[in-house]
PDB file of C-alpha atoms and ligand atoms in Angstrom:
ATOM      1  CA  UNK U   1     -31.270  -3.623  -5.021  1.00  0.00           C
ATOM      2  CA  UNK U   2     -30.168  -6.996  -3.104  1.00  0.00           C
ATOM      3  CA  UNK U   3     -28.748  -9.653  -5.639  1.00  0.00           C
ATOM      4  CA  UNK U   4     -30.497 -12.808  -3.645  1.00  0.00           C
ATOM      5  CA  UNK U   5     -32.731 -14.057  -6.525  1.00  0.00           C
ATOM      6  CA  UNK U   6     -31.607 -11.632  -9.343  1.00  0.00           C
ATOM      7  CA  UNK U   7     -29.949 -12.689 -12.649  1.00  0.00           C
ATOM      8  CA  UNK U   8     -26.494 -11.249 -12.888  1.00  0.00           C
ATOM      9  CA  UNK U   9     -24.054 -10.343 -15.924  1.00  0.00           C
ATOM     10  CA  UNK U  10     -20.426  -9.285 -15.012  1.00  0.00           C
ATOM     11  CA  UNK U  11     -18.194  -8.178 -17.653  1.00  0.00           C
ATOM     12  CA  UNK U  12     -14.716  -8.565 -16.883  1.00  0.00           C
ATOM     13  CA  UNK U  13     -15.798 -11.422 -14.829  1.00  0.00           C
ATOM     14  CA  UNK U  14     -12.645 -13.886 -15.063  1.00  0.00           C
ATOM     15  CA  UNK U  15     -10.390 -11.735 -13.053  1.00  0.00           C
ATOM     16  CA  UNK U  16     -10.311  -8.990 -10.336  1.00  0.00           C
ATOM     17  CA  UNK U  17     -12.889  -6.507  -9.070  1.00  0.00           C
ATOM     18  CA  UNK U  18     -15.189  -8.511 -11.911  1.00  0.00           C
ATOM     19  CA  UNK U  19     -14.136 -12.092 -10.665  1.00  0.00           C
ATOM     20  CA  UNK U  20     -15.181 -10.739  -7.449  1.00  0.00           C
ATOM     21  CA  UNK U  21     -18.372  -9.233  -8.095  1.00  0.00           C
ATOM     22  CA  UNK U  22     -19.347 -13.451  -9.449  1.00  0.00           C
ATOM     23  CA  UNK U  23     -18.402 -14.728  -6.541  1.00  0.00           C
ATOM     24  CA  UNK U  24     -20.277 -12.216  -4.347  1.00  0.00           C
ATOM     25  CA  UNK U  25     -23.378 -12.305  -6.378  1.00  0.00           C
ATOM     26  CA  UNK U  26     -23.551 -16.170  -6.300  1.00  0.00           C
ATOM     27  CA  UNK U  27     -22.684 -16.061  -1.928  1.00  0.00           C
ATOM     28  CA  UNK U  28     -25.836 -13.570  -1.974  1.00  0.00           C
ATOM     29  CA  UNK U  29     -27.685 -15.865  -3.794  1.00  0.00           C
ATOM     30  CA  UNK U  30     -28.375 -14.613  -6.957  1.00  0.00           C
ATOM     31  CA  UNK U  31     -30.453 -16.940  -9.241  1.00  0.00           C
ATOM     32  CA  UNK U  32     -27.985 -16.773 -11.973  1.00  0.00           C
ATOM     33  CA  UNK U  33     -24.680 -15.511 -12.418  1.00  0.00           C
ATOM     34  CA  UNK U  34     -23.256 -14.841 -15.969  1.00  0.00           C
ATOM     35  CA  UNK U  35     -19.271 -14.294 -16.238  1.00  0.00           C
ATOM     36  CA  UNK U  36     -18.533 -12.250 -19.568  1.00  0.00           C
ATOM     37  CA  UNK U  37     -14.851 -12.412 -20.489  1.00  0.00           C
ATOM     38  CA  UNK U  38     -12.353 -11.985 -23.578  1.00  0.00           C
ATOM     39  CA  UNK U  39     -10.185 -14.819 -21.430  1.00  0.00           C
ATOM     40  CA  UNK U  40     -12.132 -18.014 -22.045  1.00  0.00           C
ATOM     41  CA  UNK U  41     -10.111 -20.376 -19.355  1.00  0.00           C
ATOM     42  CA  UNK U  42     -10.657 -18.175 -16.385  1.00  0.00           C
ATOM     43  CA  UNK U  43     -13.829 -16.945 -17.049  1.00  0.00           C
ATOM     44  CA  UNK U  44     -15.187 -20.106 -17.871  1.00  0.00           C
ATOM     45  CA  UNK U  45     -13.246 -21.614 -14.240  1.00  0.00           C
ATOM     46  CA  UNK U  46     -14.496 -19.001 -12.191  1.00  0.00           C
ATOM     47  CA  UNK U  47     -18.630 -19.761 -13.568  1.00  0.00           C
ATOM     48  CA  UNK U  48     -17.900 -23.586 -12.896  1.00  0.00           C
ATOM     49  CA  UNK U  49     -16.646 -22.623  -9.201  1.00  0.00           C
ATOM     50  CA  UNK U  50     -19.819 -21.033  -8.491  1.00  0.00           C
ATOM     51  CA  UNK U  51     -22.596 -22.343 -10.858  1.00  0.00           C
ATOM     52  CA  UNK U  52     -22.524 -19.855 -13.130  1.00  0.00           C
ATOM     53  CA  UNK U  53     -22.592 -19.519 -17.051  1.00  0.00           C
ATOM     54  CA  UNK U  54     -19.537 -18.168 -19.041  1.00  0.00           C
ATOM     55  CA  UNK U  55     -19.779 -16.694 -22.258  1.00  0.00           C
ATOM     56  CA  UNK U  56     -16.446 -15.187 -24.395  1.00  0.00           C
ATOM     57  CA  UNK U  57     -17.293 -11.939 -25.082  1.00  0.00           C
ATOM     58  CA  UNK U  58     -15.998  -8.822 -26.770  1.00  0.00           C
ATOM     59  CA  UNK U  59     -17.315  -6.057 -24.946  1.00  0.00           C
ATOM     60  CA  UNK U  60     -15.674  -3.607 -27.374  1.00  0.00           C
ATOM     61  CA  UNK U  61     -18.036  -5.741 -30.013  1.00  0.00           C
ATOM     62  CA  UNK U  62     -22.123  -4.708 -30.097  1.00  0.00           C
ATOM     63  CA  UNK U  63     -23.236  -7.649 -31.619  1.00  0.00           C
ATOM     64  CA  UNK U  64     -21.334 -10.044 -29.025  1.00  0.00           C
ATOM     65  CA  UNK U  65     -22.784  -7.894 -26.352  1.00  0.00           C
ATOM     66  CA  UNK U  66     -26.070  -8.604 -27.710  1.00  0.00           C
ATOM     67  CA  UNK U  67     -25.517 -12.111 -28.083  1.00  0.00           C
ATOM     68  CA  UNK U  68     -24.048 -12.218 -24.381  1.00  0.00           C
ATOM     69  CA  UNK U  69     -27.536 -10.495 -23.458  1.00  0.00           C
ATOM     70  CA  UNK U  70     -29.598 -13.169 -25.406  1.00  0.00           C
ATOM     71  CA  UNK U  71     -26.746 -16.044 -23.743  1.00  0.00           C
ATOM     72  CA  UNK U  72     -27.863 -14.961 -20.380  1.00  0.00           C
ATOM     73  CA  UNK U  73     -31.392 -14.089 -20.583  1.00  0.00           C
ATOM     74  CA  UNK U  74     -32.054 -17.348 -22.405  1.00  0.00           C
ATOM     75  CA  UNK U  75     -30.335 -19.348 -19.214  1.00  0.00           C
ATOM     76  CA  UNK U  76     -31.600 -17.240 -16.657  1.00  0.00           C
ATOM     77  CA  UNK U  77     -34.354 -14.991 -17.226  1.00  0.00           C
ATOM     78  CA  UNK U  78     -34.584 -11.272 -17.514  1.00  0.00           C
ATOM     79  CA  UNK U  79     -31.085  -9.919 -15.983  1.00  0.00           C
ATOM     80  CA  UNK U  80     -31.945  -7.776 -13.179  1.00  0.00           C
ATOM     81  CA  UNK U  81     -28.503  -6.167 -12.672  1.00  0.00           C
ATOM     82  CA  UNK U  82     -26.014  -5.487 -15.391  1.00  0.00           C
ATOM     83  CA  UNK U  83     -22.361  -4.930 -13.772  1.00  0.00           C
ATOM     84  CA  UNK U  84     -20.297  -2.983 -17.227  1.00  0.00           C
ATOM     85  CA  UNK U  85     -17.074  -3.519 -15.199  1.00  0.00           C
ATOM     86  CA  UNK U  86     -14.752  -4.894 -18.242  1.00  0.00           C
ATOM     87  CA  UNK U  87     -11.979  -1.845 -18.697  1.00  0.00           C
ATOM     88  CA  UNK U  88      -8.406  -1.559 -19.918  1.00  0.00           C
ATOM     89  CA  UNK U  89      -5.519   1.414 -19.180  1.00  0.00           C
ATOM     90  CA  UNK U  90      -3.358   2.674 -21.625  1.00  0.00           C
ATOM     91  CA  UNK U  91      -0.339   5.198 -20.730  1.00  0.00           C
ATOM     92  CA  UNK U  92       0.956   7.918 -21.540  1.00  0.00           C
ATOM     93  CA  UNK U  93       3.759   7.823 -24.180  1.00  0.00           C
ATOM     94  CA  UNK U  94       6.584   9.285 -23.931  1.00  0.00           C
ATOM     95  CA  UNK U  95       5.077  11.206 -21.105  1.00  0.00           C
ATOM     96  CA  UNK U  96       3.017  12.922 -23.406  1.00  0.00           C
ATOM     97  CA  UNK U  97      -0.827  13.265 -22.675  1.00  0.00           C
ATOM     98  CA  UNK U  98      -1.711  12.642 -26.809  1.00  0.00           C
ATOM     99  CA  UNK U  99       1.534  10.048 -27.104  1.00  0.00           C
ATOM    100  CA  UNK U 100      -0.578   7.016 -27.463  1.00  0.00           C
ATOM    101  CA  UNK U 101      -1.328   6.080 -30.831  1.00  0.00           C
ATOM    102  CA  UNK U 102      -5.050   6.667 -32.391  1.00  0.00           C
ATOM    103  CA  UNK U 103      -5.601   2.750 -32.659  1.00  0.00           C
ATOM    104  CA  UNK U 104      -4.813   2.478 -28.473  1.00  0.00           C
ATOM    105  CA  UNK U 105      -7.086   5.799 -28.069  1.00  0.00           C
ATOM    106  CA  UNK U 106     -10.237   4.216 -30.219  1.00  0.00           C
ATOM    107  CA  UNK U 107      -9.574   0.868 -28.421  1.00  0.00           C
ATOM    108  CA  UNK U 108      -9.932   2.133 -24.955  1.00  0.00           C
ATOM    109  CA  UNK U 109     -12.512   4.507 -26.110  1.00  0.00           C
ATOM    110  CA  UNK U 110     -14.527   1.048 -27.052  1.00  0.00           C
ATOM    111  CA  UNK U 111     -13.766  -0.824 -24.005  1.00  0.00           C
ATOM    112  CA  UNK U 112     -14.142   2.144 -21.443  1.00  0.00           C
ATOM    113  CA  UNK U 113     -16.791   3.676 -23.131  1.00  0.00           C
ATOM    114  CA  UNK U 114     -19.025   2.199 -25.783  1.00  0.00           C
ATOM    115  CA  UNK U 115     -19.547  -0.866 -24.281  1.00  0.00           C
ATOM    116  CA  UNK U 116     -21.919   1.055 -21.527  1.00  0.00           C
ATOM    117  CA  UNK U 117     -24.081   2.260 -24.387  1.00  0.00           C
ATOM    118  CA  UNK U 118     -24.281  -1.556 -26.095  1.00  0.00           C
ATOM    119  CA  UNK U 119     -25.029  -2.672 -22.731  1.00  0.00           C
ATOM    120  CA  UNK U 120     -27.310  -0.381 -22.326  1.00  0.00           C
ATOM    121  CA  UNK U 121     -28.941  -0.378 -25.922  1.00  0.00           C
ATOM    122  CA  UNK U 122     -29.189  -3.753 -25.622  1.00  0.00           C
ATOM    123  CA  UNK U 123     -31.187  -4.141 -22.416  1.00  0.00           C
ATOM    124  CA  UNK U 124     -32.992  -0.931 -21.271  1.00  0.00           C
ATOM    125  CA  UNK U 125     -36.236  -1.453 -23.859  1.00  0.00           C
ATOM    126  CA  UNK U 126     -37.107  -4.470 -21.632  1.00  0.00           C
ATOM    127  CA  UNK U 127     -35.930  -3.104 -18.506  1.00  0.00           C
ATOM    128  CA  UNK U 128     -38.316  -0.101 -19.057  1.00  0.00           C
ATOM    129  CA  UNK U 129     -40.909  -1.979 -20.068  1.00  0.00           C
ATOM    130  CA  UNK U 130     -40.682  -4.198 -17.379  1.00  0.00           C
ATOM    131  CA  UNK U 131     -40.059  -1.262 -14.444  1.00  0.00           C
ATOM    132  CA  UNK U 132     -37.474  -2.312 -13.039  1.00  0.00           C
ATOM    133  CA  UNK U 133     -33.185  -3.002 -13.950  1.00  0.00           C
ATOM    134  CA  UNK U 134     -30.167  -1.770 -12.913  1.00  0.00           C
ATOM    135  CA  UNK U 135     -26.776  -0.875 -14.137  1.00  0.00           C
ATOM    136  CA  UNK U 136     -23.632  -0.904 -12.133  1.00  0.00           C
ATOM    137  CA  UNK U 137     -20.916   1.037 -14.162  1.00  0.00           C
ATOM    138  CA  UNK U 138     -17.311  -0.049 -13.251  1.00  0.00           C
ATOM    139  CA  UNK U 139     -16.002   3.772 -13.848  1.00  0.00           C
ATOM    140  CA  UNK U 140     -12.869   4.777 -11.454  1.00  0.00           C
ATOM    141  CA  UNK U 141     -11.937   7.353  -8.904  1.00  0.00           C
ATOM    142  CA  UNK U 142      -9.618   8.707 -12.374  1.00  0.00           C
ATOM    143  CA  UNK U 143     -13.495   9.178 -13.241  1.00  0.00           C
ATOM    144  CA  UNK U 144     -13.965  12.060 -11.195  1.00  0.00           C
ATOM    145  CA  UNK U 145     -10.631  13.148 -10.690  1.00  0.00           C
ATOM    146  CA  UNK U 146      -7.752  12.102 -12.522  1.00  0.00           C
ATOM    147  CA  UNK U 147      -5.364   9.551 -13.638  1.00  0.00           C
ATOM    148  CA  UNK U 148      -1.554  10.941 -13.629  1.00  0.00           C
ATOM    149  CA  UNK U 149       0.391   9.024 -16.230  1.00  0.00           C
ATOM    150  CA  UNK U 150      -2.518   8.175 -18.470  1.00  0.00           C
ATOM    151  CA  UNK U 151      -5.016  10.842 -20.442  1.00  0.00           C
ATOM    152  CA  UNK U 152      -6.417   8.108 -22.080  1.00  0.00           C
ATOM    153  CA  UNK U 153      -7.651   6.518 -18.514  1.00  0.00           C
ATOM    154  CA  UNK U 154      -8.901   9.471 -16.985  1.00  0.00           C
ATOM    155  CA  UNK U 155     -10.700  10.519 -20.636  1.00  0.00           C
ATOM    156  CA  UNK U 156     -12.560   7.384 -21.066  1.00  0.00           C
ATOM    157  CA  UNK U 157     -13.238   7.205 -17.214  1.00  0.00           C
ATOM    158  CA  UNK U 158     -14.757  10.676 -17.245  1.00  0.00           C
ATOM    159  CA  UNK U 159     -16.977   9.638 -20.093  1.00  0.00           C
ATOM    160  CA  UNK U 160     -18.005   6.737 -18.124  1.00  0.00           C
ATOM    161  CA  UNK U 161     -19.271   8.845 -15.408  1.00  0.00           C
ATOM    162  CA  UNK U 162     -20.961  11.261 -17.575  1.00  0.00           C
ATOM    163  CA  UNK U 163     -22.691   8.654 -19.223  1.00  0.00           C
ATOM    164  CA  UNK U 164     -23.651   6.755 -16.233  1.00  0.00           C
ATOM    165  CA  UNK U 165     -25.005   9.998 -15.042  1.00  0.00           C
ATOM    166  CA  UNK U 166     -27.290  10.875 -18.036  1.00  0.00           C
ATOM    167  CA  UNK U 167     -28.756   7.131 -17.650  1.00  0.00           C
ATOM    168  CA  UNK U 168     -29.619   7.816 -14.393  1.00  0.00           C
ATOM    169  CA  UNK U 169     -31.722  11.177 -14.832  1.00  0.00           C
ATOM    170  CA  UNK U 170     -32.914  10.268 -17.797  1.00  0.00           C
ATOM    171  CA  UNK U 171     -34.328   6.962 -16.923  1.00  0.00           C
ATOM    172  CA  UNK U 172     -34.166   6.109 -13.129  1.00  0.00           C
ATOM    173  CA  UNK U 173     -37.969   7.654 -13.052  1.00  0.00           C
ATOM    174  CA  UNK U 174     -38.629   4.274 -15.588  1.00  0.00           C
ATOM    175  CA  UNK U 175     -37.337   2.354 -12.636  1.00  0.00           C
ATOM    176  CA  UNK U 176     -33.943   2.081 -13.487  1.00  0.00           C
ATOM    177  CA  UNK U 177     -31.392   2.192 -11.220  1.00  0.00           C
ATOM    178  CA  UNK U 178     -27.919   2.887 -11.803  1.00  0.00           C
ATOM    179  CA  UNK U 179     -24.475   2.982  -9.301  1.00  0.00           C
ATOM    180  CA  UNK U 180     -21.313   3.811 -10.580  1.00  0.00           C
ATOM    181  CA  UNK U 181     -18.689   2.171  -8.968  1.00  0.00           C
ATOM    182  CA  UNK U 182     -15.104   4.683  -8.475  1.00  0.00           C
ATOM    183  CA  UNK U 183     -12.332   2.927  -6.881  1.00  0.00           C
ATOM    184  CA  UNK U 184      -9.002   4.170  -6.294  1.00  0.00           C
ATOM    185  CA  UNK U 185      -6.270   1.315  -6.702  1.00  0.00           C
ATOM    186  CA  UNK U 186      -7.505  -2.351  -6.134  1.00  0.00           C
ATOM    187  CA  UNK U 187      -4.710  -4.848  -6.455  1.00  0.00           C
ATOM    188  CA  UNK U 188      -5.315  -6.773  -9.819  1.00  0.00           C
ATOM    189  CA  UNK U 189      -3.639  -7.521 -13.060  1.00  0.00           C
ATOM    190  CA  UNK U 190      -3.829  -3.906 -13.832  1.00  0.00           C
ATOM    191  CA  UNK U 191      -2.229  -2.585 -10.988  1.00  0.00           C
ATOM    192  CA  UNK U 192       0.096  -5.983 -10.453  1.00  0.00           C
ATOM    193  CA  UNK U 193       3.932  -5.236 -10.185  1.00  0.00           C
ATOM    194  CA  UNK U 194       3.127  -1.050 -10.290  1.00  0.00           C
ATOM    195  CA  UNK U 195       5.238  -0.047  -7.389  1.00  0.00           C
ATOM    196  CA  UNK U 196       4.364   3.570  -5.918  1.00  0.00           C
ATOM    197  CA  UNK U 197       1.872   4.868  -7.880  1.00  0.00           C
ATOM    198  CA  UNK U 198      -0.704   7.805  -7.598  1.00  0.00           C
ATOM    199  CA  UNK U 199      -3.885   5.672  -7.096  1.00  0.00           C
ATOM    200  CA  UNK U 200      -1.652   3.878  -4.005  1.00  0.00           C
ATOM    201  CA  UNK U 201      -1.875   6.934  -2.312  1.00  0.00           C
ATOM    202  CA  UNK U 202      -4.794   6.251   0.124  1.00  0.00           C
ATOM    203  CA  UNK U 203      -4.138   2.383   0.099  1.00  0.00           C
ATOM    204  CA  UNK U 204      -4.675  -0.767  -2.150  1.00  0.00           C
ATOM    205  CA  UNK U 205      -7.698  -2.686  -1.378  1.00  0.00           C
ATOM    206  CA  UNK U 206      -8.567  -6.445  -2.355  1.00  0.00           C
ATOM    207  CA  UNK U 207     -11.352  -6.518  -5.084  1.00  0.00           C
ATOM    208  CA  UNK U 208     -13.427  -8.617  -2.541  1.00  0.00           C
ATOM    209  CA  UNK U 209     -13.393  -5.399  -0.484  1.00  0.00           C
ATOM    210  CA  UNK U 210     -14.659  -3.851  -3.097  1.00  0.00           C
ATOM    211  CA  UNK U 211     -17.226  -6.058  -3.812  1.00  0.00           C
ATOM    212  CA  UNK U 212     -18.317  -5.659  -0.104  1.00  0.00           C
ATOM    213  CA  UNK U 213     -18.981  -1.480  -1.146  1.00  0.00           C
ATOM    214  CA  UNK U 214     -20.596  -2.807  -4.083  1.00  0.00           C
ATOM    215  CA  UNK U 215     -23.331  -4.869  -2.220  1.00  0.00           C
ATOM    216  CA  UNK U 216     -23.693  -2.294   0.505  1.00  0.00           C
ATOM    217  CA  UNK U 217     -23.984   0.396  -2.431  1.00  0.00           C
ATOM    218  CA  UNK U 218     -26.246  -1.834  -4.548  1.00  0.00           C
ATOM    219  CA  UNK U 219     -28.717  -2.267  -1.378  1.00  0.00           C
ATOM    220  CA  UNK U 220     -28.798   1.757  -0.699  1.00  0.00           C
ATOM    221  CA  UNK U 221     -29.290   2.189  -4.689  1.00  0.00           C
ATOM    222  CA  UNK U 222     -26.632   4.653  -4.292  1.00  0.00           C
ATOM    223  CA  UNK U 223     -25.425   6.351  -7.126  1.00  0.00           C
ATOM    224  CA  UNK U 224     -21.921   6.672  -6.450  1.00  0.00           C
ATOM    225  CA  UNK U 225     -20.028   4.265  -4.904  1.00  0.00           C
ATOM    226  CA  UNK U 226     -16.476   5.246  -3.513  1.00  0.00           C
ATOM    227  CA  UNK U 227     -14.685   2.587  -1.719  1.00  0.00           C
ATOM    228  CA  UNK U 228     -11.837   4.948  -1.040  1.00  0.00           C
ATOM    229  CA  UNK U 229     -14.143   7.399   0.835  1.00  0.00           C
ATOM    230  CA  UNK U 230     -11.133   9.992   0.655  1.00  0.00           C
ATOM    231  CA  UNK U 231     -12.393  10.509  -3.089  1.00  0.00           C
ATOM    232  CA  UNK U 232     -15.692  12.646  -1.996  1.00  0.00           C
ATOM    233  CA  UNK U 233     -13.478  15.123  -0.505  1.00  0.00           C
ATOM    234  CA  UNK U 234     -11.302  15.366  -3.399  1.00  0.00           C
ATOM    235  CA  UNK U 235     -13.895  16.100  -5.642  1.00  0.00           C
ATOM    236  CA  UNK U 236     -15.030  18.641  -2.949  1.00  0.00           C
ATOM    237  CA  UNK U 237     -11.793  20.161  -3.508  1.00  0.00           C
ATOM    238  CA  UNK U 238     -12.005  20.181  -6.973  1.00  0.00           C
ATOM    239  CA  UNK U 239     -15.090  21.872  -7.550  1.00  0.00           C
ATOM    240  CA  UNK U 240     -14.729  24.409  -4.487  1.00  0.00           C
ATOM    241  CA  UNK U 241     -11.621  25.728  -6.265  1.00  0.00           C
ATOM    242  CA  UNK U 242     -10.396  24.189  -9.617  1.00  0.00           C
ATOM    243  CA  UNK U 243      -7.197  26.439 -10.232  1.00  0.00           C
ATOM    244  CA  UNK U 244      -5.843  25.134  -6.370  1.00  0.00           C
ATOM    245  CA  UNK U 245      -6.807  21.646  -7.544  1.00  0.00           C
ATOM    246  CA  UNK U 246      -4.756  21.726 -10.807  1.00  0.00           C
ATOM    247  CA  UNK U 247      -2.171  23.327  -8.716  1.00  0.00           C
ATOM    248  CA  UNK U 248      -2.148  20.450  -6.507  1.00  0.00           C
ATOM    249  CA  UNK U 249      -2.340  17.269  -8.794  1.00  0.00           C
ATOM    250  CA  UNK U 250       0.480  19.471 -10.561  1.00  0.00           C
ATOM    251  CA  UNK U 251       2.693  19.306  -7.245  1.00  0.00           C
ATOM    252  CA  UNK U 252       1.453  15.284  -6.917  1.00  0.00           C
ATOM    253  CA  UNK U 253       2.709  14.663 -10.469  1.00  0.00           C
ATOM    254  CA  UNK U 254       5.795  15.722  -9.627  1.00  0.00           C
ATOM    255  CA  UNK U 255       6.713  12.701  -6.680  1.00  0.00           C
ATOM    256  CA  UNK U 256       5.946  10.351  -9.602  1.00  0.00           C
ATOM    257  CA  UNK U 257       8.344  11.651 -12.589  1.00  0.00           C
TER     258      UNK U 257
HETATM  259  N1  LIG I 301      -7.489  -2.107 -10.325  1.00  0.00           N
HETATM  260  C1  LIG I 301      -7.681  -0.836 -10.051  1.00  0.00           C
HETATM  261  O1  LIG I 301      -6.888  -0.205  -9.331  1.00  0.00           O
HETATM  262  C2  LIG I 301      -8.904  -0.123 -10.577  1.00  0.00           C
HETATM  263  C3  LIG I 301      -9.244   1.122 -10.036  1.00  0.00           C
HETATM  264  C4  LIG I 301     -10.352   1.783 -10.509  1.00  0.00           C
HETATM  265  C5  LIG I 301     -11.122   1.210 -11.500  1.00  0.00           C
HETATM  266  N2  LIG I 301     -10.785   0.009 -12.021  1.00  0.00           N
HETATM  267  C6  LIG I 301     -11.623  -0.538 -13.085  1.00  0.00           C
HETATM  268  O2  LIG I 301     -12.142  -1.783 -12.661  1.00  0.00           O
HETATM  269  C7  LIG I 301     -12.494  -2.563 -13.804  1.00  0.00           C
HETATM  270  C8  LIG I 301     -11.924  -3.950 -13.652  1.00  0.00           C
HETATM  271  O3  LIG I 301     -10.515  -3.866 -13.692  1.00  0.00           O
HETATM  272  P1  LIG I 301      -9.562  -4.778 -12.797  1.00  0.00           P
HETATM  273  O4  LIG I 301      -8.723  -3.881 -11.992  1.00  0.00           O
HETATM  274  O5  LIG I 301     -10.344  -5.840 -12.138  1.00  0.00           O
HETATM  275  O6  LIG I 301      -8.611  -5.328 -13.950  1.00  0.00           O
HETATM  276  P2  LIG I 301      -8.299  -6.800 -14.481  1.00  0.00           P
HETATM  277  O7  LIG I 301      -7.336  -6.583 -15.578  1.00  0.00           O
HETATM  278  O8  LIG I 301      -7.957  -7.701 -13.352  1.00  0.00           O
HETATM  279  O9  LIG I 301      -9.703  -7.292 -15.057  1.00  0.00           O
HETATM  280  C9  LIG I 301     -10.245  -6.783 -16.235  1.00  0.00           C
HETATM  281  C10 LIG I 301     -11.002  -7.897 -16.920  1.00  0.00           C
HETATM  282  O10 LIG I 301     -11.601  -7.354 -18.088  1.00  0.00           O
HETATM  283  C11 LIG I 301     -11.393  -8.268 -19.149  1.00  0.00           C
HETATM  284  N3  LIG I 301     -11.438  -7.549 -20.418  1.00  0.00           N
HETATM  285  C12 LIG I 301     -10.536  -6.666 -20.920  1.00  0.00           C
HETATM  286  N4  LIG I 301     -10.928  -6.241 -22.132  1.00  0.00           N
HETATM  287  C13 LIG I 301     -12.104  -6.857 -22.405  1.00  0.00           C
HETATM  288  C14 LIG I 301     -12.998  -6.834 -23.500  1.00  0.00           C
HETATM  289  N5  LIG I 301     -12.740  -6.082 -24.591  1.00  0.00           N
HETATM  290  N6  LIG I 301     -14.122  -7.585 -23.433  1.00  0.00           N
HETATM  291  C15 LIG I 301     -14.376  -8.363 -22.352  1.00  0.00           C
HETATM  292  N7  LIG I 301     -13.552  -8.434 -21.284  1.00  0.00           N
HETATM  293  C16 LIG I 301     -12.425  -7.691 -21.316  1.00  0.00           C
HETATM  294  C17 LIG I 301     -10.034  -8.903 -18.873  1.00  0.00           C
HETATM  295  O11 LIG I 301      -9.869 -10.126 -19.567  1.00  0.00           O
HETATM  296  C18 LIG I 301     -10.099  -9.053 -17.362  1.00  0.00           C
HETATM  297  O12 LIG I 301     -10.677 -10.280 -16.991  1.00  0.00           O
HETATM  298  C19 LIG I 301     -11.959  -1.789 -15.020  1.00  0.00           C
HETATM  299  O13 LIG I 301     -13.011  -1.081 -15.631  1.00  0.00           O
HETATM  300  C20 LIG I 301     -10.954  -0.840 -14.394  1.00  0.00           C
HETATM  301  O14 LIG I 301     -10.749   0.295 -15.184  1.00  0.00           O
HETATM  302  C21 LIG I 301      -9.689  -0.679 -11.586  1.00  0.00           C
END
């Protein structure tokens, strides 16, 4: 997939790895860039910097997803690549793994989670009818792994995955393509002021660094995209021998209590 004359939606667009992805689909010329964002100022600055159309939405909320579907489609045409990047952490409490309250758990659950499936409910009917559409999954290395200091993360990030992974077997043969993007830690607002942390461990990278993967991933169609390479030999790890894995993020845990 190259992004020169495709419509674009980013969720998450107004800041980080999603501000990023904008500005790197409107340098590679896409024919129209949508920024999708709960924070109307910036998302709405960052469309005007590069021609591009803002619209507030929910992504936790089917019907605005819908409606930011029908926003974008009726500016710019059928949207050729879907980035679901919007996504939220919550942490542990009181360094329990089931200390954060029900309400946090259901609203990362929404954000992490559902919003792949309205995305996707909302768009693949057309895309297979059309051949052709493609779905880039903002997931995390936490994903395939794991995130120490927050169940809820590596839960919902898991699920991403998973369901990334079912839309690609089950409909990649209707010509839809799908990448799943798992990072390790990009400096952003949700890493900003975290000092040492696990996700640290192999080095922070700039979301326009990531962007850079994404493009080179996007243009391979490559499933999974890992711009910390380090994280294909960690899952290696995990799935050669689990018990020595849990072992081992046990012994990691333990440099950041
Ligand atoms: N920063 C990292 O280290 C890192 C690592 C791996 C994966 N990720 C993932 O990358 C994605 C982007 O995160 P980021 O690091 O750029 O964080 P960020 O906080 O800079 O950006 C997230 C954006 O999503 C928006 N957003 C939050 N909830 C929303 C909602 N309900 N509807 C619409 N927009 C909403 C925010 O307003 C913000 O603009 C997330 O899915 C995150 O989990 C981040």
């Amino acid at each position: 997939m190259q992004i020169a004359n495709r419509v674009v939606v980013v969720t998450g667009g107004a800041h980080g790895i999603g501000k990023a992805l904008c500005e790197r689909a409107a340098k590679e010329g896409a024919k129209g860039v949508c920024v999708a964002d709960l924070d109307e100022a910036a998302g709405s600055s960052v469309a005007a910097a590069i021609g591009g159309l803002f619209v507030r939405c929910d992504v936790s909320d089917e019907q605005q997803v819908k409606q930011l579907v029908e926003r974008a489609e009726t500016r710019f045409g059928p949207i050729d690549l879907f980035c679901s990047n919007a996504g939220i952490g919550v942490p542990d409490v009181g360094g329990m793994v089931s200390g954060a309250s029900n309400e946090q758990w259901n609203k990362i659950w929404e954000i992490n989670v559902m919003a792949h499936i309205y995305a996707t409910r909302a768009l693949l009917p057309a895309m297979i009818s059309r051949g052709s559409g493609y779905f880039l999954i903002t997931a995390s290395a936490a994903g395939l792994l794991s995130q120490i200091g927050s169940a809820a993360y590596s839960v919902t990030k898991h699920a991403a995955v998973g369901f990334a992974e079912s839309l690609a077997i089950t409909h990649g043969e209707q010509g839809i393509g799908v990448s799943v993007l798992c990072p390790q830690g990009v400096w952003t607002n949700m890493t900003r002021g975290q000092g040492q942390t696990p996700q640290a461990g192999d080095g922070m990278l700039q979301p326009e660094d990531v962007a850079q993967f994404v493009v080179e991933g996007l243009a391979d169609q490559r499933f999974l995209i890992l711009p910390h390479p380090q994280v294909a030999t960690y899952m290696q790890r995990k799935t050669g021998d689990y018990d020595r894995w849990i072992r081992g993020m046990q012994r990691f845990r333990q440099k950041f209590i």
